[in-house]
Amino acid sequence: MSEINYVIEATDLTKQFGDFKAVNAISFNVKKGEIFGFLGANGAGKTTAMKMLIGISNPTSGAANVAGFDVFTQAESIKKNIGYMSQKFALYDDLTVKENITFFGGIYGLSRATLKQKINALIEELGLHDIADNLVGALPLGWKQKLAFSVALLHNPKIVFLDEPTGGVDPITRRQFWEMIYKAAHEGTTIFVTTHYMDEAEYCDRVSIMVNGKIEALDTPKKLKEQFKVTSMNNVFLKLARG
Amino acid sequence: MSISVNHISKSYKSIQALQDISFNVNEGELFGLIGPDGAGKTTLFRILTTLLIADTGQASVAGYDVIKDYKAIRNCVGYMPGKFSLYQDLTVEENLEFFATIFKTTIEANYHLIKDIYVQIEPFKNRRAGKLSGGMKQKLALCCALIHKPKVLFLDEPTTGVDPVSRKEFWDMLKRLQQKGITILVSTPYMDEAALCDRVAFIQNGELLEIGTPKNIVKEYSKKLYNVKSDNMYQLIDSLNTFKYTYSAYPFGEFVHYTDTRDEFDIKELHSYLKDKGLHNITIEITNPTIEDTFMALAK
């Protein structure tokens, strides 16, 4: 077992479909409280890698430990100890704000008393008083995503996985969303995030860039820019991502 | 005038999707409709492609009225919806042939229009469309929207969820199509893509906030904008948000873009305020606004 200095430890993690190595022996660590940006072009293998890390896809080979649990043998424990939200699926549109919180809180085994307290705190924090009983489907996307992030944190997970959480969100709400990310990280939650917005890559403590199943670069945004002798993460990405 | 929109409004039950929208797109123009999810972009596209009828107002495309001449419009426009809408269980080639046949043409007749794009997906021409990656689906959809040589091309969020490299390639492609005389109306939530259009319209909550060339739109930004940087982004944002003279403070990459409520102010004052908050390596420099700054100032 590992020391819990690292919330994710991956060594030569590989996923093979037939002859095709979607994820090809990636190794990296993510520290507690770190905001880790997981970048790559469409089809580079990000989603496949993420599925292994959150315990819903078995690796072909290699090793990985997430939140203190092994991806091969303790996938169920991983699921209980992480938070997850994606752009495509986050909340149920035909449940109200309150019902969604209650539902996901229940899934994660929060007690009634804790849940009640959490609901009130959350509605207070996000300023959702007037719409707590409205269907989530009627909310603007930005609100939905902010709520989904809070819901992903309900059970105080060590780490939360965010798969393109801000796609299509307006620029102001997108920034409010990142302020929530900073806050959570500041309070010790580890953030693992994918994004296609390169300004958001700059907000990460460290960034990895996947190309054709491999991690081709991994460092702080500052060092990556120095390494590739460019002025923005967008240009780092453009230099790398076509292999 | 290739597209003309006059006082178009549309609502769904209690939601006002579009409110009194008016603008024109010139022939051969690459015009961007820039706005977040839920702004009303798709509703506008559906009205212009004759799939939806506005509550009030008029619109015309390629000289045809969207209601009276809807059939003529359908023959001379290409439409790539935001959601992938090709036949998933037809192959790449079958989809393309199908759309060519519907419009009484052949792949060969207009191959020059799609060649650049099609060669990239040709190796997969026998693959079912449903089995393609996101980037390839998008290229196939564009081919299918072009195969009848449309006068006007409508692209609804073609680059949402697409990585920066593929986005750049896609825009290079649009520029080449424009050079072939096709008028293009394209929507996007990515502000950096606005700079690549001839003109753009900002849209939010069903209202047009601004129309103009990217250069002129940026000139509209009236406040002095500063790049602020320090060793701790979280604390920096937090401190700026509680500073009594802050008008706006938005993270922009490695900086925070800051504007002050006063017309003139002393940078040193802000500097010492941040220093007192425990921040280090503070830099404050004046900077030029981007299109995104302008959008946020208008949307605030």
Coordinates of C-alpha atoms in Angstrom, one line a residue:
Chain A
M1 CA 0.0 0.0 0.0
S2 CA 1.1 3.5 -0.7
E3 CA 1.5 6.4 1.6
I4 CA -1.3 8.8 1.1
N5 CA 0.9 11.6 -0.2
Y6 CA -0.4 10.8 -3.6
V7 CA -4.1 10.5 -4.3
I8 CA -3.4 8.9 -7.6
E9 CA -0.5 6.7 -8.5
A10 CA -0.5 5.2 -11.9
T11 CA 2.4 3.0 -13.2
D12 CA 2.4 1.7 -16.8
L13 CA -1.3 1.8 -16.9
T14 CA -2.5 0.3 -20.2
K15 CA -5.8 -0.5 -21.9
Q16 CA -5.8 -2.5 -25.0
F17 CA -8.8 -3.1 -27.4
G18 CA -7.7 -5.8 -29.8
D19 CA -4.5 -4.6 -31.3
F20 CA -5.1 -1.0 -30.4
K21 CA -3.5 0.4 -27.3
A22 CA -6.0 3.2 -26.3
V23 CA -3.9 3.9 -23.2
N24 CA -0.2 2.9 -23.6
A25 CA 1.7 2.5 -20.3
I26 CA 1.0 5.8 -18.7
S27 CA 2.7 6.7 -15.4
F28 CA 2.0 9.7 -13.2
N29 CA 1.2 10.7 -9.7
V30 CA -1.3 13.3 -8.4
K31 CA -0.7 15.0 -5.0
K32 CA -3.3 15.7 -2.4
G33 CA -5.0 19.1 -2.9
E34 CA -3.5 19.4 -6.4
I35 CA -5.5 20.7 -9.4
F36 CA -4.3 18.3 -12.1
G37 CA -5.2 19.0 -15.7
F38 CA -5.6 16.0 -17.9
L39 CA -5.4 17.2 -21.5
G40 CA -5.2 15.6 -24.9
A41 CA -6.8 15.8 -28.4
N42 CA -10.1 14.0 -29.0
G43 CA -9.3 10.3 -29.3
A44 CA -5.9 10.5 -27.5
G45 CA -7.2 8.1 -24.8
K46 CA -8.2 10.5 -22.0
T47 CA -11.7 9.1 -21.5
T48 CA -10.4 5.5 -21.5
A49 CA -7.7 6.4 -18.9
M50 CA -10.2 8.2 -16.7
K51 CA -12.6 5.2 -16.8
M52 CA -9.9 3.0 -15.4
L53 CA -9.1 5.5 -12.7
I54 CA -12.7 5.8 -11.5
G55 CA -13.0 2.0 -11.3
I56 CA -15.4 1.3 -14.2
S57 CA -13.0 -0.2 -16.7
N58 CA -10.4 -2.8 -15.9
P59 CA -6.9 -2.0 -17.1
T60 CA -5.2 -4.5 -19.4
S61 CA -1.9 -4.2 -17.5
G62 CA 0.0 -1.8 -15.2
A63 CA -1.0 -0.6 -11.8
A64 CA -2.9 2.2 -10.3
N65 CA -4.0 3.3 -6.9
V66 CA -6.7 5.9 -6.5
A67 CA -7.7 7.4 -3.1
G68 CA -5.8 4.6 -1.5
F69 CA -7.5 1.8 -3.4
D70 CA -6.3 -0.5 -6.1
V71 CA -8.1 -0.2 -9.5
F72 CA -7.9 -4.0 -10.1
T73 CA -9.2 -5.3 -6.8
Q74 CA -10.9 -2.4 -5.0
A75 CA -12.9 -0.7 -7.8
E76 CA -16.0 -0.5 -5.6
S77 CA -14.2 1.3 -2.8
I78 CA -12.8 3.7 -5.4
K79 CA -16.3 4.6 -6.6
K80 CA -17.4 5.3 -3.0
N81 CA -14.4 7.5 -2.3
I82 CA -14.3 9.7 -5.3
G83 CA -16.6 12.4 -6.8
Y84 CA -17.3 12.5 -10.5
M85 CA -19.1 14.8 -12.9
S86 CA -19.0 15.1 -16.7
Q87 CA -20.4 17.5 -19.2
K88 CA -22.6 14.9 -20.6
F89 CA -24.1 13.5 -17.4
A90 CA -24.2 15.2 -14.1
L91 CA -27.7 15.5 -12.7
Y92 CA -31.2 14.3 -13.5
D93 CA -33.1 16.9 -15.5
D94 CA -36.5 15.7 -14.3
L95 CA -35.7 15.8 -10.6
T96 CA -35.8 19.1 -8.7
V97 CA -32.6 20.7 -7.3
K98 CA -33.5 19.3 -3.8
E99 CA -34.4 15.9 -5.2
N100 CA -31.1 15.6 -7.0
I101 CA -29.1 16.5 -3.9
T102 CA -31.1 14.0 -1.9
F103 CA -30.8 11.3 -4.5
F104 CA -27.0 11.6 -4.8
G105 CA -26.5 12.0 -1.1
G106 CA -28.5 8.8 -0.6
I107 CA -26.4 7.0 -3.2
Y108 CA -23.3 7.9 -1.3
G109 CA -24.9 6.8 2.0
L110 CA -25.2 10.1 3.8
S111 CA -27.5 10.0 6.9
R112 CA -30.8 11.8 6.8
A113 CA -29.5 14.4 9.3
T114 CA -26.3 15.0 7.4
L115 CA -28.2 15.2 4.2
K116 CA -30.7 17.8 5.5
Q117 CA -27.8 19.9 6.7
K118 CA -25.9 19.6 3.4
I119 CA -29.0 20.5 1.4
N120 CA -29.5 23.7 3.3
A121 CA -25.8 24.6 3.3
L122 CA -25.6 24.0 -0.5
I123 CA -28.7 26.0 -1.4
E124 CA -27.4 28.8 0.8
E125 CA -23.9 28.7 -0.7
L126 CA -25.1 28.6 -4.4
G127 CA -28.0 31.1 -3.8
L128 CA -30.6 28.6 -5.0
H129 CA -33.4 29.5 -2.5
D130 CA -35.9 30.5 -5.2
I131 CA -35.4 27.5 -7.4
A132 CA -34.7 24.7 -4.9
D133 CA -38.0 23.1 -6.0
N134 CA -37.6 23.7 -9.7
L135 CA -36.6 20.9 -12.1
V136 CA -32.9 20.9 -12.9
G137 CA -33.7 20.6 -16.6
A138 CA -35.0 24.2 -16.6
L139 CA -31.8 25.6 -15.1
P140 CA -29.2 27.4 -17.3
L141 CA -26.2 25.1 -18.1
G142 CA -23.8 27.1 -15.9
W143 CA -26.0 26.7 -12.8
K144 CA -26.5 23.1 -13.5
Q145 CA -22.7 22.5 -13.7
K146 CA -22.1 24.5 -10.5
L147 CA -24.7 22.4 -8.7
A148 CA -23.3 19.2 -10.2
F149 CA -19.9 20.0 -8.9
S150 CA -21.3 20.6 -5.4
V151 CA -23.2 17.4 -5.6
A152 CA -20.0 15.6 -6.6
L153 CA -18.4 16.9 -3.3
L154 CA -21.4 15.9 -1.1
H155 CA -19.6 12.9 0.5
N156 CA -16.3 14.8 1.0
P157 CA -14.4 12.7 -1.5
K158 CA -10.6 12.8 -1.5
I159 CA -10.6 13.4 -5.2
V160 CA -13.1 14.6 -7.7
F161 CA -12.9 13.8 -11.4
L162 CA -14.3 16.5 -13.8
D163 CA -14.7 15.5 -17.4
E164 CA -15.0 18.7 -19.5
P165 CA -17.1 20.4 -16.8
T166 CA -17.3 23.8 -18.5
G167 CA -17.9 22.9 -22.1
G168 CA -20.4 25.5 -23.6
V169 CA -20.7 27.4 -20.3
D170 CA -20.7 31.2 -20.6
P171 CA -17.4 32.9 -19.8
I172 CA -18.5 34.5 -16.5
T173 CA -20.1 31.3 -15.1
R174 CA -17.1 29.3 -16.3
R175 CA -14.9 31.5 -14.1
Q176 CA -17.2 31.2 -11.1
F177 CA -16.9 27.4 -11.7
W178 CA -13.2 27.6 -11.5
E179 CA -13.4 29.7 -8.3
M180 CA -15.3 26.7 -6.8
I181 CA -12.6 24.4 -8.0
Y182 CA -9.9 26.6 -6.4
K183 CA -11.8 26.7 -3.2
A184 CA -12.3 22.9 -3.0
A185 CA -8.6 22.4 -3.8
H186 CA -7.6 24.9 -1.1
E187 CA -9.7 22.9 1.4
G188 CA -7.7 19.8 0.4
T189 CA -9.8 18.1 -2.2
T190 CA -7.7 16.8 -5.2
I191 CA -9.1 17.9 -8.6
F192 CA -8.6 15.8 -11.7
V193 CA -10.0 17.8 -14.7
T194 CA -10.1 17.6 -18.4
T195 CA -10.9 20.6 -20.6
H196 CA -10.6 21.9 -24.1
Y197 CA -10.3 25.5 -22.9
M198 CA -6.5 26.2 -22.8
D199 CA -6.9 29.2 -20.5
E200 CA -8.2 26.7 -18.0
A201 CA -5.1 24.6 -18.4
E202 CA -3.2 27.6 -17.1
Y203 CA -5.3 27.4 -13.9
C204 CA -4.0 23.9 -13.1
D205 CA -1.1 23.2 -10.8
R206 CA 0.2 20.6 -13.2
V207 CA -0.9 19.5 -16.6
S208 CA -0.4 16.3 -18.5
I209 CA -0.9 16.1 -22.3
M210 CA -1.8 12.8 -23.9
V211 CA -1.0 12.0 -27.5
N212 CA -2.0 8.7 -29.1
G213 CA -2.4 6.9 -25.8
K214 CA 0.8 8.2 -24.1
I215 CA 1.5 11.0 -21.8
E216 CA 3.9 13.2 -23.8
A217 CA 4.3 16.0 -21.4
L218 CA 3.7 16.6 -17.7
D219 CA 4.6 19.6 -15.7
T220 CA 3.4 23.0 -14.4
P221 CA 2.0 25.2 -17.0
K222 CA 4.9 27.6 -16.5
K223 CA 7.6 24.9 -17.1
L224 CA 5.7 23.5 -20.1
K225 CA 5.7 26.9 -21.7
E226 CA 9.4 27.2 -21.1
Q227 CA 10.1 23.8 -22.3
F228 CA 8.3 24.4 -25.6
K229 CA 9.4 28.0 -25.8
V230 CA 5.9 29.4 -26.3
T231 CA 3.8 31.9 -24.4
S232 CA 0.6 30.1 -23.9
M233 CA -0.7 26.6 -23.1
N234 CA -2.7 26.8 -26.3
N235 CA 0.6 26.8 -28.2
V236 CA 2.1 24.0 -26.1
F237 CA -1.0 22.0 -27.0
L238 CA -0.7 22.9 -30.7
K239 CA 2.9 21.9 -30.8
L240 CA 2.3 18.5 -29.1
A241 CA -1.1 17.2 -29.9
R242 CA -0.6 16.2 -33.5
G243 CA 2.4 14.0 -32.6
Chain B
M1 CA -27.7 40.3 -48.6
S2 CA -27.3 36.6 -48.0
I3 CA -29.2 36.4 -44.6
S4 CA -31.5 39.0 -43.3
V5 CA -33.1 38.8 -39.9
N6 CA -35.7 41.4 -38.9
H7 CA -37.2 41.7 -35.4
I8 CA -37.4 37.9 -34.9
S9 CA -38.8 36.7 -31.6
K10 CA -39.6 33.2 -30.4
S11 CA -40.7 31.8 -27.1
Y12 CA -41.3 28.4 -25.7
K13 CA -44.0 28.4 -23.1
S14 CA -42.6 30.8 -20.4
I15 CA -39.1 31.0 -21.9
Q16 CA -38.3 33.8 -24.3
A17 CA -35.7 32.1 -26.5
L18 CA -35.2 35.0 -28.9
Q19 CA -36.1 38.7 -28.3
D20 CA -36.4 41.0 -31.2
I21 CA -33.3 39.9 -33.1
S22 CA -32.2 41.8 -36.2
F23 CA -29.0 41.6 -38.3
N24 CA -27.8 41.0 -41.8
V25 CA -25.1 38.7 -43.2
N26 CA -23.4 39.8 -46.5
E27 CA -22.8 37.5 -49.4
G28 CA -19.6 35.6 -48.9
E29 CA -19.2 36.6 -45.3
L30 CA -18.0 34.4 -42.5
F31 CA -20.3 35.5 -39.7
G32 CA -20.1 34.2 -36.1
L33 CA -22.9 33.9 -33.6
I34 CA -21.1 33.9 -30.3
G35 CA -22.8 33.0 -27.1
P36 CA -23.0 30.3 -24.4
D37 CA -25.3 27.3 -24.2
G38 CA -28.9 28.4 -23.9
A39 CA -28.3 31.8 -25.5
G40 CA -30.8 31.1 -28.3
K41 CA -28.3 30.2 -31.1
T42 CA -30.0 26.9 -32.1
T43 CA -33.4 28.4 -32.1
L44 CA -32.2 31.1 -34.6
F45 CA -30.6 28.4 -36.8
R46 CA -33.8 26.4 -36.8
I47 CA -35.8 29.5 -37.9
L48 CA -33.4 30.3 -40.7
T49 CA -33.2 26.8 -42.0
T50 CA -37.1 26.7 -42.0
L51 CA -37.4 24.0 -39.3
L52 CA -39.1 26.3 -36.9
I53 CA -41.5 29.3 -37.3
A54 CA -40.8 32.5 -35.4
D55 CA -43.6 34.1 -33.3
T56 CA -43.0 37.5 -34.9
G57 CA -40.6 39.1 -37.3
Q58 CA -39.3 38.2 -40.8
A59 CA -36.2 36.6 -42.1
S60 CA -34.8 35.7 -45.5
V61 CA -32.0 33.5 -46.7
A62 CA -30.4 33.8 -50.1
G63 CA -33.2 36.1 -51.1
Y64 CA -36.0 33.7 -50.1
D65 CA -38.5 34.2 -47.3
V66 CA -38.2 31.6 -44.5
I67 CA -41.9 30.9 -44.5
K68 CA -43.2 31.6 -48.0
D69 CA -40.2 30.1 -49.8
Y70 CA -39.1 27.4 -47.4
K71 CA -38.7 24.8 -50.1
A72 CA -36.3 27.0 -52.1
I73 CA -34.3 27.6 -49.0
R74 CA -34.0 23.9 -48.2
N75 CA -32.5 23.4 -51.6
C76 CA -29.8 26.0 -51.4
V77 CA -28.6 25.8 -47.8
G78 CA -26.4 23.4 -45.9
Y79 CA -27.1 22.8 -42.3
M80 CA -24.9 21.1 -39.8
P81 CA -26.8 20.8 -36.5
G82 CA -25.0 20.8 -33.2
K83 CA -26.2 17.3 -32.5
F84 CA -24.8 14.6 -34.8
S85 CA -27.7 13.9 -37.1
L86 CA -26.5 11.6 -39.8
Y87 CA -27.5 8.0 -40.2
Q88 CA -25.5 6.0 -37.7
D89 CA -26.0 2.7 -39.4
L90 CA -25.0 3.8 -42.9
T91 CA -21.3 3.9 -43.7
V92 CA -19.4 7.1 -44.3
E93 CA -19.8 6.7 -48.1
E94 CA -23.4 5.7 -47.9
N95 CA -24.3 8.8 -45.9
L96 CA -22.6 11.0 -48.4
E97 CA -24.2 9.3 -51.4
F98 CA -27.6 9.5 -49.6
F99 CA -27.4 13.3 -49.2
A100 CA -26.1 13.8 -52.7
T101 CA -29.0 11.8 -54.1
I102 CA -31.6 13.6 -52.0
F103 CA -30.4 16.9 -53.6
K104 CA -30.3 15.3 -57.1
T105 CA -26.6 15.5 -57.5
T106 CA -23.6 13.2 -57.2
I107 CA -20.5 13.1 -55.1
E108 CA -18.4 13.6 -58.2
A109 CA -20.2 16.8 -59.3
N110 CA -19.2 18.7 -56.2
Y111 CA -16.2 16.7 -55.1
H112 CA -13.9 19.8 -55.3
L113 CA -15.9 21.4 -52.4
I114 CA -15.4 18.5 -50.0
K115 CA -12.1 17.1 -51.2
D116 CA -9.9 18.6 -48.5
I117 CA -12.1 17.3 -45.8
Y118 CA -13.2 14.0 -47.3
V119 CA -9.6 12.7 -47.9
Q120 CA -9.2 12.8 -44.1
I121 CA -12.1 10.4 -43.6
E122 CA -11.8 8.4 -46.8
P123 CA -9.7 5.7 -45.2
F124 CA -12.8 5.0 -43.1
K125 CA -15.4 5.2 -45.9
N126 CA -16.7 1.7 -45.2
R127 CA -17.1 2.3 -41.5
R128 CA -20.6 3.0 -40.1
A129 CA -21.1 6.6 -39.1
G130 CA -22.0 5.6 -35.6
K131 CA -18.6 4.1 -35.1
L132 CA -16.6 7.2 -36.0
S133 CA -14.7 9.3 -33.4
G134 CA -16.1 12.8 -32.6
G135 CA -13.7 14.6 -34.9
M136 CA -14.5 12.3 -37.9
K137 CA -18.2 12.6 -37.4
Q138 CA -17.9 16.3 -37.5
K139 CA -16.0 16.1 -40.8
L140 CA -18.5 13.7 -42.3
A141 CA -21.4 16.0 -41.3
L142 CA -19.6 18.9 -42.9
C143 CA -19.2 16.9 -46.1
C144 CA -22.8 16.0 -46.2
A145 CA -23.8 19.6 -45.6
L146 CA -21.7 20.7 -48.6
I147 CA -22.4 18.0 -51.1
H148 CA -25.1 19.9 -52.9
K149 CA -23.0 23.1 -53.2
P150 CA -25.1 25.3 -50.9
K151 CA -25.1 29.1 -51.2
V152 CA -25.3 29.5 -47.5
L153 CA -23.8 27.1 -44.8
F154 CA -25.3 27.0 -41.3
L155 CA -23.0 25.4 -38.7
D156 CA -24.4 25.1 -35.2
E157 CA -21.6 24.8 -32.7
P158 CA -19.4 22.6 -35.0
T159 CA -16.4 22.8 -32.6
T160 CA -18.0 22.3 -29.2
G161 CA -16.2 19.6 -27.3
V162 CA -13.5 19.5 -29.9
D163 CA -9.8 19.8 -28.9
P164 CA -7.8 23.0 -29.8
V165 CA -5.8 21.4 -32.7
S166 CA -8.9 20.0 -34.4
R167 CA -10.7 23.3 -33.8
K168 CA -7.8 25.1 -35.6
E169 CA -8.0 22.7 -38.5
F170 CA -11.8 23.2 -38.7
W171 CA -11.5 26.9 -38.9
D172 CA -8.8 26.7 -41.6
M173 CA -11.3 24.6 -43.5
L174 CA -14.0 27.2 -43.1
K175 CA -11.8 29.9 -44.5
R176 CA -11.2 27.8 -47.6
L177 CA -14.9 27.3 -48.1
Q178 CA -15.5 31.0 -47.7
Q179 CA -13.0 31.6 -50.5
K180 CA -15.1 29.4 -52.7
G181 CA -18.0 31.9 -52.3
I182 CA -20.1 30.2 -49.7
T183 CA -21.7 32.4 -47.0
I184 CA -21.2 30.9 -43.6
L185 CA -23.1 31.5 -40.4
V186 CA -21.4 29.7 -37.6
S187 CA -22.1 29.6 -33.9
T188 CA -19.7 28.9 -31.1
P189 CA -19.3 29.2 -27.4
Y190 CA -15.5 29.7 -27.8
M191 CA -14.6 33.4 -27.6
D192 CA -11.2 32.9 -29.3
E193 CA -13.0 31.7 -32.5
A194 CA -14.8 35.0 -32.7
A195 CA -11.6 36.7 -33.8
L196 CA -11.5 34.4 -36.9
C197 CA -14.9 35.7 -38.2
D198 CA -15.4 38.7 -40.5
R199 CA -18.1 39.9 -38.2
V200 CA -19.7 38.5 -35.1
A201 CA -22.9 39.0 -33.1
F202 CA -22.8 38.4 -29.3
I203 CA -25.9 36.7 -28.1
Q204 CA -27.0 35.9 -24.5
N205 CA -30.4 35.0 -23.0
G206 CA -32.0 35.5 -26.4
E207 CA -30.8 39.1 -26.9
L208 CA -28.2 40.5 -29.2
L209 CA -25.6 42.3 -27.1
E210 CA -23.4 43.6 -29.9
I211 CA -22.6 43.2 -33.6
G212 CA -19.4 44.2 -35.4
T213 CA -16.0 43.2 -36.6
P214 CA -13.9 41.6 -33.9
K215 CA -11.5 44.6 -34.0
N216 CA -14.3 47.1 -33.6
I217 CA -16.0 45.1 -30.8
V218 CA -12.8 45.1 -28.8
K219 CA -12.6 48.9 -29.2
E220 CA -15.9 49.2 -27.5
Y221 CA -14.3 48.1 -24.3
S222 CA -14.2 51.3 -22.3
K223 CA -12.4 50.5 -19.1
K224 CA -8.7 50.3 -18.3
L225 CA -7.8 46.6 -18.0
Y226 CA -4.9 45.3 -15.9
N227 CA -3.1 41.9 -15.8
V228 CA -2.6 41.0 -12.1
K229 CA -0.4 38.1 -11.2
S230 CA 0.9 36.6 -7.9
D231 CA 2.2 33.3 -6.5
N232 CA -1.3 32.1 -5.3
M233 CA -4.2 32.3 -7.8
Y234 CA -6.9 31.3 -5.2
Q235 CA -5.9 33.9 -2.7
L236 CA -5.4 36.5 -5.5
I237 CA -9.0 36.0 -6.8
D238 CA -10.3 36.0 -3.3
S239 CA -8.4 39.2 -2.3
L240 CA -9.5 41.0 -5.5
N241 CA -13.1 40.0 -5.0
T242 CA -13.1 41.6 -1.6
F243 CA -11.2 44.8 -2.6
K244 CA -13.5 47.7 -2.2
Y245 CA -12.6 49.3 -5.6
T246 CA -12.9 46.2 -7.7
Y247 CA -15.3 46.5 -10.6
S248 CA -14.4 43.1 -12.1
A249 CA -11.8 40.5 -11.5
Y250 CA -11.8 37.5 -13.9
P251 CA -9.1 34.8 -14.1
F252 CA -7.5 34.8 -17.6
G253 CA -4.9 32.0 -17.9
E254 CA -2.0 32.8 -15.6
F255 CA -3.4 36.3 -14.9
V256 CA -6.4 37.9 -13.4
H257 CA -8.0 40.6 -15.5
Y258 CA -8.8 43.4 -13.2
T259 CA -10.8 46.6 -13.7
D260 CA -11.3 49.4 -11.0
T261 CA -14.5 51.3 -10.2
R262 CA -12.5 54.6 -10.4
D263 CA -11.4 56.2 -13.7
E264 CA -7.9 56.8 -12.3
F265 CA -6.2 54.8 -9.6
D266 CA -2.8 54.2 -8.2
I267 CA -1.4 50.8 -9.0
K268 CA 0.8 51.0 -5.9
E269 CA -2.4 51.1 -3.7
L270 CA -3.6 47.8 -5.1
H271 CA -0.1 46.4 -4.9
S272 CA 0.2 47.1 -1.2
Y273 CA -3.4 45.9 -0.6
L274 CA -2.4 42.5 -2.1
K275 CA 0.8 42.4 -0.3
D276 CA -1.0 43.0 3.0
K277 CA -3.2 40.0 2.1
G278 CA 0.0 37.9 2.2
L279 CA 0.6 37.5 -1.6
H280 CA 4.0 37.5 -3.1
N281 CA 5.6 38.1 -6.5
I282 CA 2.8 40.5 -7.4
T283 CA 2.8 42.1 -10.8
I284 CA 0.2 44.6 -12.1
E285 CA 0.4 45.8 -15.7
I286 CA -2.0 47.4 -18.1
T287 CA -3.2 45.1 -20.9
N288 CA -5.4 45.1 -24.0
P289 CA -8.9 43.6 -23.7
T290 CA -9.7 40.5 -25.7
I291 CA -13.1 39.6 -27.2
E292 CA -13.9 37.6 -24.1
D293 CA -13.3 40.6 -21.9
T294 CA -15.7 42.5 -24.1
F295 CA -18.3 39.8 -24.0
M296 CA -18.2 39.6 -20.2
A297 CA -18.4 43.3 -19.8
L298 CA -21.5 43.4 -22.0
A299 CA -23.0 40.3 -20.3
K300 CA -22.3 41.5 -16.7

